[in-house]
CSV table of C-alpha atoms in Angstrom, one decimal:
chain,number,residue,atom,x,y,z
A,1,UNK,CA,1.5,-52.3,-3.1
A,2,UNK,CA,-1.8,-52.2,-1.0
A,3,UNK,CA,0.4,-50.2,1.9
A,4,UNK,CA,1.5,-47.7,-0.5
A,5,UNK,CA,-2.2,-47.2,-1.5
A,6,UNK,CA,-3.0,-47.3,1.9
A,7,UNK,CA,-0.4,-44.6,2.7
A,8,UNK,CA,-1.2,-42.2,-0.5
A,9,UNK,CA,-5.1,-42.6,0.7
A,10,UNK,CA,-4.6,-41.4,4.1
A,11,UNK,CA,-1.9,-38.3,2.9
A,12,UNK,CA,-5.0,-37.0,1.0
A,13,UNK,CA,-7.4,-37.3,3.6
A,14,UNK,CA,-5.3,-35.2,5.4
A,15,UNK,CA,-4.4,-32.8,3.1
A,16,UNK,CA,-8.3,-32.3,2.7
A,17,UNK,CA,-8.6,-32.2,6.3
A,18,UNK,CA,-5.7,-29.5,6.2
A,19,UNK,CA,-7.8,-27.8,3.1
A,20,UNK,CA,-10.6,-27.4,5.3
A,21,UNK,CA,-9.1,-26.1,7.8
A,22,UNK,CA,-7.5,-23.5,6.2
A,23,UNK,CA,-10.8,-22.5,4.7
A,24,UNK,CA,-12.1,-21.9,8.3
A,25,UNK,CA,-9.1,-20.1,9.5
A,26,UNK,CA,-7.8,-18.1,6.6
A,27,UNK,CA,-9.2,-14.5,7.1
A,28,UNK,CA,-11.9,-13.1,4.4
A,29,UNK,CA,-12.4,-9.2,3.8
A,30,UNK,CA,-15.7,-8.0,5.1
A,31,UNK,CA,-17.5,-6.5,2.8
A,32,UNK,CA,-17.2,-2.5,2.7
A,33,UNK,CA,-20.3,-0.6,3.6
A,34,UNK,CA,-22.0,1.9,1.2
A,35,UNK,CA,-21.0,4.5,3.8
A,36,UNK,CA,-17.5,3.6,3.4
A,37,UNK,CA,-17.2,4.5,-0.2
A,38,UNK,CA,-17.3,8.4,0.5
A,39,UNK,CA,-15.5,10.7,1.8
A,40,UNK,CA,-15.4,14.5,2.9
A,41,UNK,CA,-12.8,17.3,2.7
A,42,UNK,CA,-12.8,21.0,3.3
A,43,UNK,CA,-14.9,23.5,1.0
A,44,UNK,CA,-13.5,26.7,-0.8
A,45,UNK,CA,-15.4,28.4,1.9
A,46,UNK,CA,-13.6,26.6,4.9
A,47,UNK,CA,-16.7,24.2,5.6
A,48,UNK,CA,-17.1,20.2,6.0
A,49,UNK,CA,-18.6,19.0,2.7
A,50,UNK,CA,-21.5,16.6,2.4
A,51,UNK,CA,-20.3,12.9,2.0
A,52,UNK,CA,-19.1,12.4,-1.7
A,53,UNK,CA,-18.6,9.4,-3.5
A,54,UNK,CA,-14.7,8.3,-3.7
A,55,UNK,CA,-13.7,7.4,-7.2
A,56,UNK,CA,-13.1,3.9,-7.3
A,57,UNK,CA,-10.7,2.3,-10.4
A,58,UNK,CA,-11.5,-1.1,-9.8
A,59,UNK,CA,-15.2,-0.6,-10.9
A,60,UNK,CA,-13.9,0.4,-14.7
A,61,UNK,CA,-11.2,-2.4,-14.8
A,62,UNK,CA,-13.3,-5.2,-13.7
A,63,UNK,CA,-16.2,-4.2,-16.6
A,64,UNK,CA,-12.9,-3.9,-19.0
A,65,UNK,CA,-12.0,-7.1,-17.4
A,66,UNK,CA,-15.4,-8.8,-18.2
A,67,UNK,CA,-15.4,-7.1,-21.9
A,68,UNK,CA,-11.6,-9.0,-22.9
A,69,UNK,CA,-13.5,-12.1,-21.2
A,70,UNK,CA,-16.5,-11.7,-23.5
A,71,UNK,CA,-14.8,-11.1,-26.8
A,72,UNK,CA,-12.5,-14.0,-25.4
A,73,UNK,CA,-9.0,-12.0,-25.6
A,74,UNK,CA,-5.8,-13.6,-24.4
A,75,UNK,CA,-6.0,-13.9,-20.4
A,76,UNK,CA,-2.6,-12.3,-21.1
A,77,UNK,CA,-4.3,-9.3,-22.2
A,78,UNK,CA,-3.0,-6.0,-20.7
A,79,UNK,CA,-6.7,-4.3,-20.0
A,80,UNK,CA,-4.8,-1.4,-18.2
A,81,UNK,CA,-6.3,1.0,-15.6
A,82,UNK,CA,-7.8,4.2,-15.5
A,83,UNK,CA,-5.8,7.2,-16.1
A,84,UNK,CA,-4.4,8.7,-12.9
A,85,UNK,CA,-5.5,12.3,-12.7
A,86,UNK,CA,-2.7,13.4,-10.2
A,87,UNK,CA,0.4,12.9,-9.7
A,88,UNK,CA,1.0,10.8,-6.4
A,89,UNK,CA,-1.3,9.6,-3.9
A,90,UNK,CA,-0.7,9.4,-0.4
A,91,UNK,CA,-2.7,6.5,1.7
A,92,UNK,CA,-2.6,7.5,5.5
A,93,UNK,CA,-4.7,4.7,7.6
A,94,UNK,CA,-5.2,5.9,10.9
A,95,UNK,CA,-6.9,4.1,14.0
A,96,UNK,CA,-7.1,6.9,16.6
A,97,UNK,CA,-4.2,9.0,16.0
A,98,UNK,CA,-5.5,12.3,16.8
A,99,UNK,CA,-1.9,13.1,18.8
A,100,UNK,CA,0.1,11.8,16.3
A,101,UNK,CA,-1.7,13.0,12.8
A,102,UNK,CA,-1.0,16.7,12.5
A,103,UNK,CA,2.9,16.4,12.6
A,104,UNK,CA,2.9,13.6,10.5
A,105,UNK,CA,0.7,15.7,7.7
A,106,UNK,CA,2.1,18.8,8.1
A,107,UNK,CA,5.7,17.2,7.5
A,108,UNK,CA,4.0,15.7,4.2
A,109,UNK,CA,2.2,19.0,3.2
A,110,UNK,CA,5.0,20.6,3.4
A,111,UNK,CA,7.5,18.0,1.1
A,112,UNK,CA,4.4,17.7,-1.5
A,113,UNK,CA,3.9,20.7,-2.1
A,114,UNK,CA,7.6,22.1,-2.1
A,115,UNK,CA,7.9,18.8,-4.8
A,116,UNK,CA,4.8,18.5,-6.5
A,117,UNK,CA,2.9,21.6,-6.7
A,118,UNK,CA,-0.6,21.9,-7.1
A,119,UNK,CA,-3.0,19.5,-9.6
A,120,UNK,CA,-2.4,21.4,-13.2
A,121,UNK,CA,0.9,23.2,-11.7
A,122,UNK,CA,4.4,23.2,-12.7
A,123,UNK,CA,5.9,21.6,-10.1
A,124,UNK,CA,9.5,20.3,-9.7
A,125,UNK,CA,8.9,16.5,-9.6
A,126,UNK,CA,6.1,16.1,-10.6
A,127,UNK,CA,6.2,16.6,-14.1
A,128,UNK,CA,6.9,20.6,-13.8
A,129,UNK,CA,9.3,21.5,-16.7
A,130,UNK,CA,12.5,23.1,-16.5
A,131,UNK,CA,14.3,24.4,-19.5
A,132,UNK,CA,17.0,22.1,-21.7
A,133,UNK,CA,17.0,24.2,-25.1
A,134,UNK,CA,14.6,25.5,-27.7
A,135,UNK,CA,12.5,23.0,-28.5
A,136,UNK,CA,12.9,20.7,-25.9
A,137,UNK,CA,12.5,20.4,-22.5
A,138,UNK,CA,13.2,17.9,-19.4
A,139,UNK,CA,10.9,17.0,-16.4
A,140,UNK,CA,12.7,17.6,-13.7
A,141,UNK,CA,11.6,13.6,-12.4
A,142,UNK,CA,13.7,12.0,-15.4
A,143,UNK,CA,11.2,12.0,-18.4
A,144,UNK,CA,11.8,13.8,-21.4
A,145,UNK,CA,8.7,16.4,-23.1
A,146,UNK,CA,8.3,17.8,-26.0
A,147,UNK,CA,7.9,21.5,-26.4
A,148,UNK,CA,5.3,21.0,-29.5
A,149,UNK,CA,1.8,21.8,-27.8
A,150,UNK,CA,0.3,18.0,-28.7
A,151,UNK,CA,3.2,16.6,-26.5
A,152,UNK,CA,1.7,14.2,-23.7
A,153,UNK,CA,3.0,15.4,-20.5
A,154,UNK,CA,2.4,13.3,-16.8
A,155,UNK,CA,-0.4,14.7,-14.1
A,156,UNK,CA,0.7,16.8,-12.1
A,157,UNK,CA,0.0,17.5,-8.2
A,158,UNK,CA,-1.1,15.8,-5.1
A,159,UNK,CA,-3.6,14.2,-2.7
A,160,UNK,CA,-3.8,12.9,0.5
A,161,UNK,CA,-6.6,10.3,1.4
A,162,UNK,CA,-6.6,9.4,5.2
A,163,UNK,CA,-8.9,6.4,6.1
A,164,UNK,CA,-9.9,6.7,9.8
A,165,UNK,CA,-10.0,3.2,11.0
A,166,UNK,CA,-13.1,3.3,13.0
A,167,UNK,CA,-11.1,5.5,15.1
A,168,UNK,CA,-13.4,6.9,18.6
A,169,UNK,CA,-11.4,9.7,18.9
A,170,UNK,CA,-10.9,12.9,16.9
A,171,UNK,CA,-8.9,11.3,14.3
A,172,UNK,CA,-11.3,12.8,11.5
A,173,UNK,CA,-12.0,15.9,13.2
A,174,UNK,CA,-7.7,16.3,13.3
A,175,UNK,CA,-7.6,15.8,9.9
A,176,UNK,CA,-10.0,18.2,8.7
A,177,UNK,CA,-8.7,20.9,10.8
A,178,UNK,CA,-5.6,20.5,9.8
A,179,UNK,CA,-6.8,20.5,6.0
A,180,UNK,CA,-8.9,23.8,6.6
A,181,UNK,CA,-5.4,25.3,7.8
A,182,UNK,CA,-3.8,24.8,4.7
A,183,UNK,CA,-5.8,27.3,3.1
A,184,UNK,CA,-7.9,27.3,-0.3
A,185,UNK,CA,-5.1,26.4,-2.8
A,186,UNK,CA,-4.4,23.0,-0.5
A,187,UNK,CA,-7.6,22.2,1.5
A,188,UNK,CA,-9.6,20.4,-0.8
A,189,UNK,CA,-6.4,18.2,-1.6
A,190,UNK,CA,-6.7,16.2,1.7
A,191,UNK,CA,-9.5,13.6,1.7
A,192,UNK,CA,-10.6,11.8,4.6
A,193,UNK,CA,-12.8,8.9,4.4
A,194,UNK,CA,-14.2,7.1,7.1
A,195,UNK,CA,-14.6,3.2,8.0
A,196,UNK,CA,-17.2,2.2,10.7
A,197,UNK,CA,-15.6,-0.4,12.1
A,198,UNK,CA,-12.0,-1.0,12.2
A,199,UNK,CA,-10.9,-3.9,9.8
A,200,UNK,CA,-6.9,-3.5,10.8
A,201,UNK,CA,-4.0,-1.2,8.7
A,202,UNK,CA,-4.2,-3.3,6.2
A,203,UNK,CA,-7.6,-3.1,5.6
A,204,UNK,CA,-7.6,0.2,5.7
A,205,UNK,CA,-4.6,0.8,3.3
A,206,UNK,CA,-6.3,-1.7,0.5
A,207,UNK,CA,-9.1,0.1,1.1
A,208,UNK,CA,-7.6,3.4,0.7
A,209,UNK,CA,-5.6,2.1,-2.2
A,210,UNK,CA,-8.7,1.4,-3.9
A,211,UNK,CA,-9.6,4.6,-4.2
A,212,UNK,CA,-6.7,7.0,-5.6
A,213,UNK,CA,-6.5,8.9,-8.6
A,214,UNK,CA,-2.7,9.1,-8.5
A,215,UNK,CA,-0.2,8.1,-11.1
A,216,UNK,CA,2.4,6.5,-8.2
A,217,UNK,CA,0.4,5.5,-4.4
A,218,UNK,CA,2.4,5.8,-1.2
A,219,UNK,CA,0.6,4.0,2.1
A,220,UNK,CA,2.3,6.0,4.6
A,221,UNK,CA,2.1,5.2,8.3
A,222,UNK,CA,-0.2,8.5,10.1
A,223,UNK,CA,3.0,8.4,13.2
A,224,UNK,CA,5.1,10.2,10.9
A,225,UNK,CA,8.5,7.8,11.6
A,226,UNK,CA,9.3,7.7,8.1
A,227,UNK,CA,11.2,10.9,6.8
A,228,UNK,CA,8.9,12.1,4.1
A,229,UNK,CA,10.9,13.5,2.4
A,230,UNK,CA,12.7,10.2,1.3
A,231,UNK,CA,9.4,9.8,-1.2
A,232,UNK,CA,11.4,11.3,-4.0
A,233,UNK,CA,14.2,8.5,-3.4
A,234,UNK,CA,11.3,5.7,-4.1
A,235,UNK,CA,9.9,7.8,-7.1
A,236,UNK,CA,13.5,7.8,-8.6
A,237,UNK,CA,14.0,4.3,-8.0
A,238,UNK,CA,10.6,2.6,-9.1
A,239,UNK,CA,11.2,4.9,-11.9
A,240,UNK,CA,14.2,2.5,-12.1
A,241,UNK,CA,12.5,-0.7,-12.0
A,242,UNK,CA,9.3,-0.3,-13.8
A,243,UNK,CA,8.7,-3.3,-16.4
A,244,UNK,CA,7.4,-2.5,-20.0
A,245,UNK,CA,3.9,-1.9,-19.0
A,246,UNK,CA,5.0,0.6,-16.1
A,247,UNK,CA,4.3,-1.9,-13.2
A,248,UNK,CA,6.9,-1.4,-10.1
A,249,UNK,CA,6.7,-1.1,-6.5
A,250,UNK,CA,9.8,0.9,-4.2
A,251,UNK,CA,9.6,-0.2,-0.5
A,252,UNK,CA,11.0,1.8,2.1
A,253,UNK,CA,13.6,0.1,4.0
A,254,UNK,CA,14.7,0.3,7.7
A,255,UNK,CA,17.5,-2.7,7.4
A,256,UNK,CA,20.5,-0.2,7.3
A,257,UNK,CA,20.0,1.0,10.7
A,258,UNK,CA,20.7,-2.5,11.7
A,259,UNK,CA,23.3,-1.9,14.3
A,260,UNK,CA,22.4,1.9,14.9
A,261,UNK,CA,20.9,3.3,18.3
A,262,UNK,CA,17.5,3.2,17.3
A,263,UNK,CA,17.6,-0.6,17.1
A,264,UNK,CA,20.2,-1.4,20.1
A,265,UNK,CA,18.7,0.3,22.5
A,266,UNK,CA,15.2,-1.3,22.0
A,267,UNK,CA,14.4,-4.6,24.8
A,268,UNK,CA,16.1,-7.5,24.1
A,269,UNK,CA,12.9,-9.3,23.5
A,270,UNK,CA,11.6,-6.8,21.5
A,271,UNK,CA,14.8,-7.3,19.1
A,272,UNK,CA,14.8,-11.0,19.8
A,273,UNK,CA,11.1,-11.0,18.0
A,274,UNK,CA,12.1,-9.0,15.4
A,275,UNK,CA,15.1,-11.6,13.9
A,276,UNK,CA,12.5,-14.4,14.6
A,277,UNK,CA,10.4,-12.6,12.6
A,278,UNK,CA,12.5,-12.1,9.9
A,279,UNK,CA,14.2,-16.0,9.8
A,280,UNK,CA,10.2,-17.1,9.2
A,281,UNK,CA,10.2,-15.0,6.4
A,282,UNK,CA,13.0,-16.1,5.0
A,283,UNK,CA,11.7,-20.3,5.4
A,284,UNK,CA,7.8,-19.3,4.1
A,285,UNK,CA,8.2,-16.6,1.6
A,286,UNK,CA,9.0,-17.2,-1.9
A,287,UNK,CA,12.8,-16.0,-3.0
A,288,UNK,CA,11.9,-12.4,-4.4
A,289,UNK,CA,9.7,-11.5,-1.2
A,290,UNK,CA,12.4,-13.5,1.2
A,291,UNK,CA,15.2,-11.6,-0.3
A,292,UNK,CA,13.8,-8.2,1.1
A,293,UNK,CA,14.9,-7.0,4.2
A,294,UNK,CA,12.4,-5.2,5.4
A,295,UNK,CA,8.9,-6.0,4.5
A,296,UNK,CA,7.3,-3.7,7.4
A,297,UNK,CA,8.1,-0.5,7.4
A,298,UNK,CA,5.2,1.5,6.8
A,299,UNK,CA,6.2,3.5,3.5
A,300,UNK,CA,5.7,1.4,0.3
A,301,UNK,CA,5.1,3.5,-3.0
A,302,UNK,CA,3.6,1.4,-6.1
A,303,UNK,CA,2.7,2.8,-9.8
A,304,UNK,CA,-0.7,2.7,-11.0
A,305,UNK,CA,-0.9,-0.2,-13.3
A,306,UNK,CA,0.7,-2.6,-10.4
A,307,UNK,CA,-2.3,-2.1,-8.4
A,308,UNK,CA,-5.2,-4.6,-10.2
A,309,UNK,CA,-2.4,-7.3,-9.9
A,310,UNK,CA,-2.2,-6.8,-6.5
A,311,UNK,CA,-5.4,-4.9,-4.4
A,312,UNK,CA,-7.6,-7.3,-5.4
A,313,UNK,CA,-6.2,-10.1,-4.7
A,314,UNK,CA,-5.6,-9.0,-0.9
A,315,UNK,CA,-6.5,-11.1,1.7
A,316,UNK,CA,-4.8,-9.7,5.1
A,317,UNK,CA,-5.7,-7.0,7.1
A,318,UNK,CA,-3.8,-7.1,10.0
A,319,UNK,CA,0.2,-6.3,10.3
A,320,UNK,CA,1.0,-9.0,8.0
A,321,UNK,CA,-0.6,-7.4,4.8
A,322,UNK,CA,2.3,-6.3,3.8
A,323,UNK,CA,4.1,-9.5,2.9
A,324,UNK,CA,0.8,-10.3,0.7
A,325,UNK,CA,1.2,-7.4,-1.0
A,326,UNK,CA,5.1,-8.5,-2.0
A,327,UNK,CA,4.0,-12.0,-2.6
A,328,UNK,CA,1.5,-10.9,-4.6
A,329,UNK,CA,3.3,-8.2,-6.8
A,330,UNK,CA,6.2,-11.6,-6.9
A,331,UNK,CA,3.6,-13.7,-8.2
A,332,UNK,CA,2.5,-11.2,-10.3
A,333,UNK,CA,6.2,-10.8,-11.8
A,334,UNK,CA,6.3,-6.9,-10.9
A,335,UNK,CA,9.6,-5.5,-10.3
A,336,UNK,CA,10.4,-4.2,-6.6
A,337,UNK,CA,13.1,-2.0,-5.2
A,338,UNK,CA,14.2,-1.7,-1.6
A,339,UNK,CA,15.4,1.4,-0.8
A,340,UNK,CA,16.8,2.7,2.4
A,341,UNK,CA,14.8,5.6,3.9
A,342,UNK,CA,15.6,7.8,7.3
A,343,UNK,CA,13.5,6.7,10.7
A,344,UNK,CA,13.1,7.3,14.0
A,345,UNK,CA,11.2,5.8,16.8
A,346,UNK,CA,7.7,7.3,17.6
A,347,UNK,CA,6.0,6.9,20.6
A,348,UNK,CA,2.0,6.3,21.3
A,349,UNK,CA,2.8,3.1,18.9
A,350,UNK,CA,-0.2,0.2,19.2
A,351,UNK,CA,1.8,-2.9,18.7
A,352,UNK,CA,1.3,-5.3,21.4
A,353,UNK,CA,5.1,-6.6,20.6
A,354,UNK,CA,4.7,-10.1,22.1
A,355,UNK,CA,1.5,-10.7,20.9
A,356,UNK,CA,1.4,-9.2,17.5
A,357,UNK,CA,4.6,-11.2,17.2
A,358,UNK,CA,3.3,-14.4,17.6
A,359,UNK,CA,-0.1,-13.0,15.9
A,360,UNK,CA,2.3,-12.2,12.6
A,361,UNK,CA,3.8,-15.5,12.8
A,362,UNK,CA,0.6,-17.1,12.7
A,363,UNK,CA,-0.9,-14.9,10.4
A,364,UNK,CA,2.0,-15.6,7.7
A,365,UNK,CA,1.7,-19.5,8.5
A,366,UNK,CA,-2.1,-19.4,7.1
A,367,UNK,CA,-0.9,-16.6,4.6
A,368,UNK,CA,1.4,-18.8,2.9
A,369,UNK,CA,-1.0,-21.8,3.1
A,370,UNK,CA,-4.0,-20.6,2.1
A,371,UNK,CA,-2.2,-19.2,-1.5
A,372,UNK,CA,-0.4,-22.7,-1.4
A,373,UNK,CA,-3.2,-24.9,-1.1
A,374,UNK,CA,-5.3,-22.7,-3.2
A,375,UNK,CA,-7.7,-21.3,-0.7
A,376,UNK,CA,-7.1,-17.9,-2.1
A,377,UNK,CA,-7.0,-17.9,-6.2
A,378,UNK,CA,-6.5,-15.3,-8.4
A,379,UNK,CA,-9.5,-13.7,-9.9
């Protein structure tokens, strides 16, 4: 009996050693900087506008939030999220990818506008209307309208928010350019905020993600490998998925090209990483999040109200934040499609591949520990 008691004694003293050490290790967000929270895009008459303060949702849920609390509503309680005022946002973080930025935009320019139109515009998509019968009419995106003049119809349009990641080169000046090409009907559509120093992608995606106004939000990698114009396969399928309450997240999937050129012809390390990678994933991940095949491809699109289960609860904010996000939006009990998507390899890419490999190992190690041992708790 006394060894037993001995034994139980000393498995808690070191799970409280563990505890603190995972309260040392396990990465905190810094705090963002007034600075931070604004952005610039291009005037009606072609010039740089003066910083402007980025709307930011989370403000209006938390004081909702702290309202349910107060009256002492059902923790249950669905307190929602603002109302989007566009149709889709797209999150671009970008750490010095002044080479790389302009194709990679004008590819998505070019799909979102084709698809979505502008704000207040019939698009296609979008929630532009084409004709069923008298009386009635059908969105092209699979919702049905009414043709009485109270019927609710979805926002319509676009925006792009890029957040330069503490970039030194002319990541910001690329984007602005760019946006002043597009004209007065498109300029002012592209937002580019701007972080001092660089927190990592996924720092700069749940930063960026903080800040949209869009009904669905795409983080979309700024080297353009994804085809854009596989967005409208993630709307339709989240579309697919949502829950009740609208929650859903579509993630753009590589895992069919398995096998194909792209993936043989990479170094045998490189690929040797890669199915390490994924066999971790499978052992520390919970089922829903181990069941996806690829968690890190840069083109994820989530609805609005699956956001406050999931942004503000992030943690990571290096190459792992993505398997946060999908452990988060599992924990959360929000519905996620994979969906293949076309790629190709782009050069210029950052990844140190041995050392972000064994940095993502390690980083999902403390990942899944820290929301294990309850280092990291939901608000």
């Amino acid at each position: 009996m006394v060894v037993e008691l001995l034994k139980t004694a000393m498995l808690w003293a070191n799970l409280d050693k563990f505890y603190i050490f995972l309260y040392i290790v396990a990465p905190i967000p810094r705090d963002v900087l007034q600075s931070e929270t604004t952005y610039k895009h291009i005037e009606d008459n072609g010039s740089v506008s003066p910083a402007k303060p980025l709307p930011y949702w989370k403000n209006t849920f938390d004081q909702r939030k702290k309202t349910a609390r107060a009256k002492r509503d059902p923790p249950d309680l669905d307190i929602g999220i603002e109302e989007a005022e566009v149709f889709i946002s797209v999150v671009v973080p970008a750490f010095n990818e002044e080479n790389r930025l302009g194709l990679m935009l004008r590819e998505a320019v070019q799909y979102l506008q084709k698809e979505y139109g502008q704000a207040g515009s019939a698009g296609t998509a979008n929630g532009g209307l084409k004709h069923r019968h008298k009386g009635a009419q059908e969105q092209a995106n699979g919702h049905l309208g009414s043709g009485n003049k109270g019927a609710q119809r979805e926002p319509t349009g676009w925006e792009i928010l890029i957040i330069s990641d503490g970039s030194k080169d002319k990541t910001v000046d690329t984007a602005l350019e760019f946006a002043r090409s597009l004209g007065i009907d498109s300029a002012g559509l592209i937002r580019v905020a701007s972080l001092v120093e660089n927190r990592g992608k996924g720092g700069a995606v749940t930063h960026g993600m903080s800040h949209v106004r869009g009904k669905y939000v795409l983080f979309a990698d700024a080297d353009g490998a994804s085809k854009f114009e596989d967005l409208g396969k993630l709307v339709r399928e989240i579309k697919q998925v949502e829950d009740k309450d609208g929650r859903g997240v579509a993630v753009g999937s590589r895992a069919h090209l398995m096998g194909s050129e792209e993936v043989v012809k990479r170094s045998f390390l490189r690929n040797l990483l890669m199915y390490s990678f994924h066999l971790l994933l499978w052992i520390l991940t919970p089922p829903a999040t181990a069941a996806i095949r690829d968690t890190q491809c840069g083109f994820k699109l989530f609805s609005r109200p699956a956001l406050p289960y999931i942004i503000p609860y992030m943690h990571s904010e290096s190459w792992i934040f993505d398997v946060e996000m999908l452990m988060l939006a599992e924990s959360a009990s929000i519905p996620v499609a994979e969906v293949p998507i076309g790629w190709h390899e782009v050069q210029g890419s950052k990844l140190n591949v041995l050392w972000d490999s064994i940095g993502m190992a390690w980083g999902l190690f403390i990942l899944r520990a820290a929301w294990a041992m309850g280092v990291y708790r939901w608000g």
